[in-house]
Structure formats: C-alpha cells, structure tokens
Coordinates of C-alpha atoms and ligand atoms in Angstrom, one line a residue:
X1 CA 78.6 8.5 -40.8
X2 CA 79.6 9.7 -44.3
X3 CA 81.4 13.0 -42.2
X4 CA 83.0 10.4 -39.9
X5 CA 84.3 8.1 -42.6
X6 CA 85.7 11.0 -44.7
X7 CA 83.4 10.3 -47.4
X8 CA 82.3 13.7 -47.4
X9 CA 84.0 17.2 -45.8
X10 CA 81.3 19.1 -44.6
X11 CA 77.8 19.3 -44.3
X12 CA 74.9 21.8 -45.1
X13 CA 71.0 22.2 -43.4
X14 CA 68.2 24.3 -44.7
X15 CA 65.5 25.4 -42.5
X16 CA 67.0 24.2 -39.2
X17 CA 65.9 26.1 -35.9
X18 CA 68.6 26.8 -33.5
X19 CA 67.2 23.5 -31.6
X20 CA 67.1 21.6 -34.6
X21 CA 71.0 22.4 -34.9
X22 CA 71.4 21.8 -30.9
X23 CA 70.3 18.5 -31.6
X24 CA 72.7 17.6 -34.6
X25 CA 75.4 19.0 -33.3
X26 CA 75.3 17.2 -29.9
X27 CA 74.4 14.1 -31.8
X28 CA 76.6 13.8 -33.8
X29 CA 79.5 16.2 -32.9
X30 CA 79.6 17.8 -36.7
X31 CA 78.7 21.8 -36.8
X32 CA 77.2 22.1 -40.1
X33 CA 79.4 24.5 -42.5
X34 CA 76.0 26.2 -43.2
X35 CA 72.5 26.7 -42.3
X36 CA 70.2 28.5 -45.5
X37 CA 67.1 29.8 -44.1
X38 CA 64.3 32.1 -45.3
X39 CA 66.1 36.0 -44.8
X40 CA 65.3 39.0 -45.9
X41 CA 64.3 42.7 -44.1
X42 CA 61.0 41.5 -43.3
X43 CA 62.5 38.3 -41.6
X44 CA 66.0 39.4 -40.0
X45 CA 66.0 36.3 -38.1
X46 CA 68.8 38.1 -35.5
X47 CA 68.6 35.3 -33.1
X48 CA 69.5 32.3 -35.5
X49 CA 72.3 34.7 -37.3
X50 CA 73.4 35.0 -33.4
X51 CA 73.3 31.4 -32.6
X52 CA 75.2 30.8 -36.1
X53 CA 77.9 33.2 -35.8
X54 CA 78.5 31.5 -32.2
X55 CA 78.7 28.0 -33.6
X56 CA 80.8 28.8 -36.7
X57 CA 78.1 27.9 -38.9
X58 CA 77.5 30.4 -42.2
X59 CA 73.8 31.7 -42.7
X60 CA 72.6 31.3 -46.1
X61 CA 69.7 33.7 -47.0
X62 CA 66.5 32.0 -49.0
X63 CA 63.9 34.2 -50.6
X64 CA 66.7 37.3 -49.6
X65 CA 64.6 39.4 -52.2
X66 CA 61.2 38.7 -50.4
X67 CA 60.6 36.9 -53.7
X68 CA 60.9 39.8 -55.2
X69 CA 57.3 41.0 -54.5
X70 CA 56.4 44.0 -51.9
X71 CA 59.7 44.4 -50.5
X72 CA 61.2 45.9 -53.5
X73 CA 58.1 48.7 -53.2
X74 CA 58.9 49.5 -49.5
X75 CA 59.6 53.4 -49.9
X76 CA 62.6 53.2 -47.3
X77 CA 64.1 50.7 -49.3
X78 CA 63.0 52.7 -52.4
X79 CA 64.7 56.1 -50.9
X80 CA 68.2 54.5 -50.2
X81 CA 67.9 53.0 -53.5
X82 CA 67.7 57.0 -54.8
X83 CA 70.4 57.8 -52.7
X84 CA 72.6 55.6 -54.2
X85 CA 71.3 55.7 -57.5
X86 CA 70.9 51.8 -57.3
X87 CA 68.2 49.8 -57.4
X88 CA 65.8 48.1 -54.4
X89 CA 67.2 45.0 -55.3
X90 CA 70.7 45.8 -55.6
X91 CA 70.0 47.6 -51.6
X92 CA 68.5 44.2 -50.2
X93 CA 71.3 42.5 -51.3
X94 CA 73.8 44.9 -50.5
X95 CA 71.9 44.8 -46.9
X96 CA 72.4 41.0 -46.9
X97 CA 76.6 41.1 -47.5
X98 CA 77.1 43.8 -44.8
X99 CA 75.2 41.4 -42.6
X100 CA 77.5 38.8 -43.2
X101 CA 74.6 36.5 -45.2
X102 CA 76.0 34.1 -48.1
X103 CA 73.1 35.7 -50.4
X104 CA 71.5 33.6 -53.5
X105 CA 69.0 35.5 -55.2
X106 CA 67.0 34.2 -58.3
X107 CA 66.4 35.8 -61.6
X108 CA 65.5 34.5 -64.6
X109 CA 65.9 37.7 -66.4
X110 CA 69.3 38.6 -68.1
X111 CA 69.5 42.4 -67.1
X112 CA 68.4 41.4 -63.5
X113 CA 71.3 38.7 -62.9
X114 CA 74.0 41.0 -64.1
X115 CA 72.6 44.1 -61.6
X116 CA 72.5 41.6 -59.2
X117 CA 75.5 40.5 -59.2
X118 CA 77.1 44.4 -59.2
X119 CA 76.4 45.1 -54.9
X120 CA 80.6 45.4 -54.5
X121 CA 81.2 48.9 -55.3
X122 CA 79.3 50.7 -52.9
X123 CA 78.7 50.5 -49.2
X124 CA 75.5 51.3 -47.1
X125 CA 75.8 53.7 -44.4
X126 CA 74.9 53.0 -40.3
X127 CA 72.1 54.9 -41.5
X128 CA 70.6 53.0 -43.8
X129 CA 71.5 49.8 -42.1
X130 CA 69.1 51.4 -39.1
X131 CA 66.5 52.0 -41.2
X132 CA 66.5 48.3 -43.0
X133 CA 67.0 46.8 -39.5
X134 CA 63.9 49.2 -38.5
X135 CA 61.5 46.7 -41.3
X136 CA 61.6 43.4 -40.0
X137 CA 58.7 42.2 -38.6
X138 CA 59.6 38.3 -38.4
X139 CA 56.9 37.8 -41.6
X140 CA 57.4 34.6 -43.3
X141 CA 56.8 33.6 -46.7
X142 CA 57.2 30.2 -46.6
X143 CA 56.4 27.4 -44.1
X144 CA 57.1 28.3 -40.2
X145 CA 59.9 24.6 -39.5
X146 CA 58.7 24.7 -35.9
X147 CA 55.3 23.6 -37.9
X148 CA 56.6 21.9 -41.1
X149 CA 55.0 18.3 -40.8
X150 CA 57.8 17.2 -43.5
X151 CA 54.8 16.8 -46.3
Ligands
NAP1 N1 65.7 25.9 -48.7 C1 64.4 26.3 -48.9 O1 63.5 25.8 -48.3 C2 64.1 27.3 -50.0 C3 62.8 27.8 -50.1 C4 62.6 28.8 -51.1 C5 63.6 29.2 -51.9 N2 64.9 28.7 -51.8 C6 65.9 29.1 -52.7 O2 66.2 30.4 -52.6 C7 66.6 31.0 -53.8 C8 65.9 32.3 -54.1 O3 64.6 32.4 -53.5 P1 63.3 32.8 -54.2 O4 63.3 32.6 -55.6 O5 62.1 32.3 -53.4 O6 63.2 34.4 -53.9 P2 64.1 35.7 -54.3 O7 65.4 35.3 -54.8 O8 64.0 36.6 -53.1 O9 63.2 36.4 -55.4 C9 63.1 35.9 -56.7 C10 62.1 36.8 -57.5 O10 62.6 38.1 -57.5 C11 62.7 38.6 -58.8 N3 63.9 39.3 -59.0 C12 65.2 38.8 -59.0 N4 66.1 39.8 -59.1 C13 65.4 41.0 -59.2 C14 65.7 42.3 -59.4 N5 67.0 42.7 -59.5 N6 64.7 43.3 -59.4 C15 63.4 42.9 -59.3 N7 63.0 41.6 -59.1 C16 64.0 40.7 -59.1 C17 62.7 37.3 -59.7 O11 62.1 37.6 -60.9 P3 62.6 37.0 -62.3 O12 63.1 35.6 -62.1 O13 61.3 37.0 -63.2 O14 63.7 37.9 -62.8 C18 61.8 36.4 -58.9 O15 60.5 36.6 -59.1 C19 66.2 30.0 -54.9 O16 67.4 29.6 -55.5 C20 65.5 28.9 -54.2 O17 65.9 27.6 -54.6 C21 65.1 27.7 -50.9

C-alpha cells in the first residue's frame, strides 16, 4: 500500500526464498529492489542469484565473510590470497563483486574496515573463480527460512 500510494519508492526483503518472492510479487505486483540473504563460498546460493537476476531484483550477501570464522582458513582461499598478495578477506569479497553481490561485510576493527573496503584494484582470474565456485557446499550458518518459525 505505502509502494502504491507513493509513500515509499522501493522496497527491500531479507531471507526471502524464491517462493516467498513468487508470492509478493504476484500479490502485490512490486519486484522488490533487493533480496539480502546469507552468501558466502560455502553457501553460493546459484539458484536464488538465478531467480534474482531474472526478476531484476539485487542479491545482497549476509554473513559474505562466513562470519569471518573457518572460511578465511580454507587453504584455497588462502593460496589465491598468496597469489595476489591480498588477504582471505579481501578474496571473499572480491569473489562476491565479480558475482555481481551488493556485499556488506562487518568489522569492528579499524585496519580490517579500511582492507575491506580496498577489493577495486585487482581482478580474480576464471581460475580462481572455479576454484571458489568449487567450495560451496550449501552450509548455512544461520536459520534455514524454509524452517524459520518467525520466533
Ligand atoms: N538479514 C539477516 O538475517 C542477517 C543475518 C546475519 C547478519 N546480517 C548482516 O550481515 C552483516 C555481516 O554479517 P556478519 O557480521 O554475520 O558476518 P561477516 O561480515 O561475514 O563477518 C563478520 C566477522 O568477520 C570478521 N572480519 C571482518 N573483516 C575481516 C577481515 N578483513 N579479516 C578477518 N576477519 C574479518 C569480523 O571481526 P571484527 O568485527 O572483530 O573485526 C567479524 O567477526 C551484518 O551487518 C549483519 O547485520 C543480516
């Protein structure tokens, strides 16, 4: 109602499945400007990217570090990092523009925003791409929303 009375422009989800977006869009007729989801090398989520890129929708990634935890440690992500001479992080997130992602990691630490933030001046290879693509293994971190019971 807000979308139809021009109150607002556009309109943002978190955590929808394709179905959940199936069932906005064809109730309502709006095509959310964006969708952020949990993303990251371990969770490629290909088929929502694929249903968002059809519907004109942007996929923000949540978590895109893996929370910062093993993924960083993974020695293929380690060895492009070498290759580089960047950092894991820097190579996730690097992974997550070439994809196309809107990317939002968090940091609390000073030095880590800043090397965050400097992923435009260098390109991964098809290479590397194959070998990030080559991790996923559709592992969540956080809640499954097919399951989420909205507590
Ligand atoms: N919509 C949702 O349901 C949902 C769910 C979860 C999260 N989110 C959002 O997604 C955003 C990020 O997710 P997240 O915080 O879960 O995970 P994340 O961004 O993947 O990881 C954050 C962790 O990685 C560490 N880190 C950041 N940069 C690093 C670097 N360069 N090198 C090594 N470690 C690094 C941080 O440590 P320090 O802070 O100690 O530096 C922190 O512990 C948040 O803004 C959050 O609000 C949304």
């Amino acid at each position: 109602k807000l979308h139809a009375d021009g109150r607002i422009r556009a309109i943002g989800v978190s955590n929808f499945l394709p179905e959940h977006l199936e069932r906005l869009i064809g109730e309502t007729s709006v095509v959310p400007a964006v969708n952020q989801i949990e993303l990251h090398p371990h969770l490629q989520q290909n088929a929502a990217r694929e249903y968002h890129a059809e519907q004109g929708i942007a996929t923000e990634a949540w978590s895109p570090l893996g929370q910062g935890k093993g993924l960083l440690e993974v020695p293929a992500i380690v060895a492009i990092a070498r290759k580089h001479n960047r950092t894991p992080a820097q190579v996730v997130l690097r992974w997550h523009i070439q994809l196309g992602n809107v990317v939002i990691p968090k940091s609390v630490t000073p030095a880590r925003i800043k090397e965050n933030i400097e992923v435009f001046d260098f390109s991964l290879d098809t290479e590397d791409l194959a070998a990030i693509s080559a991790l996923n293994e559709d592992r969540r971190l956080g809640p499954d929303p097919a399951t989420l019971d909205g507590a």
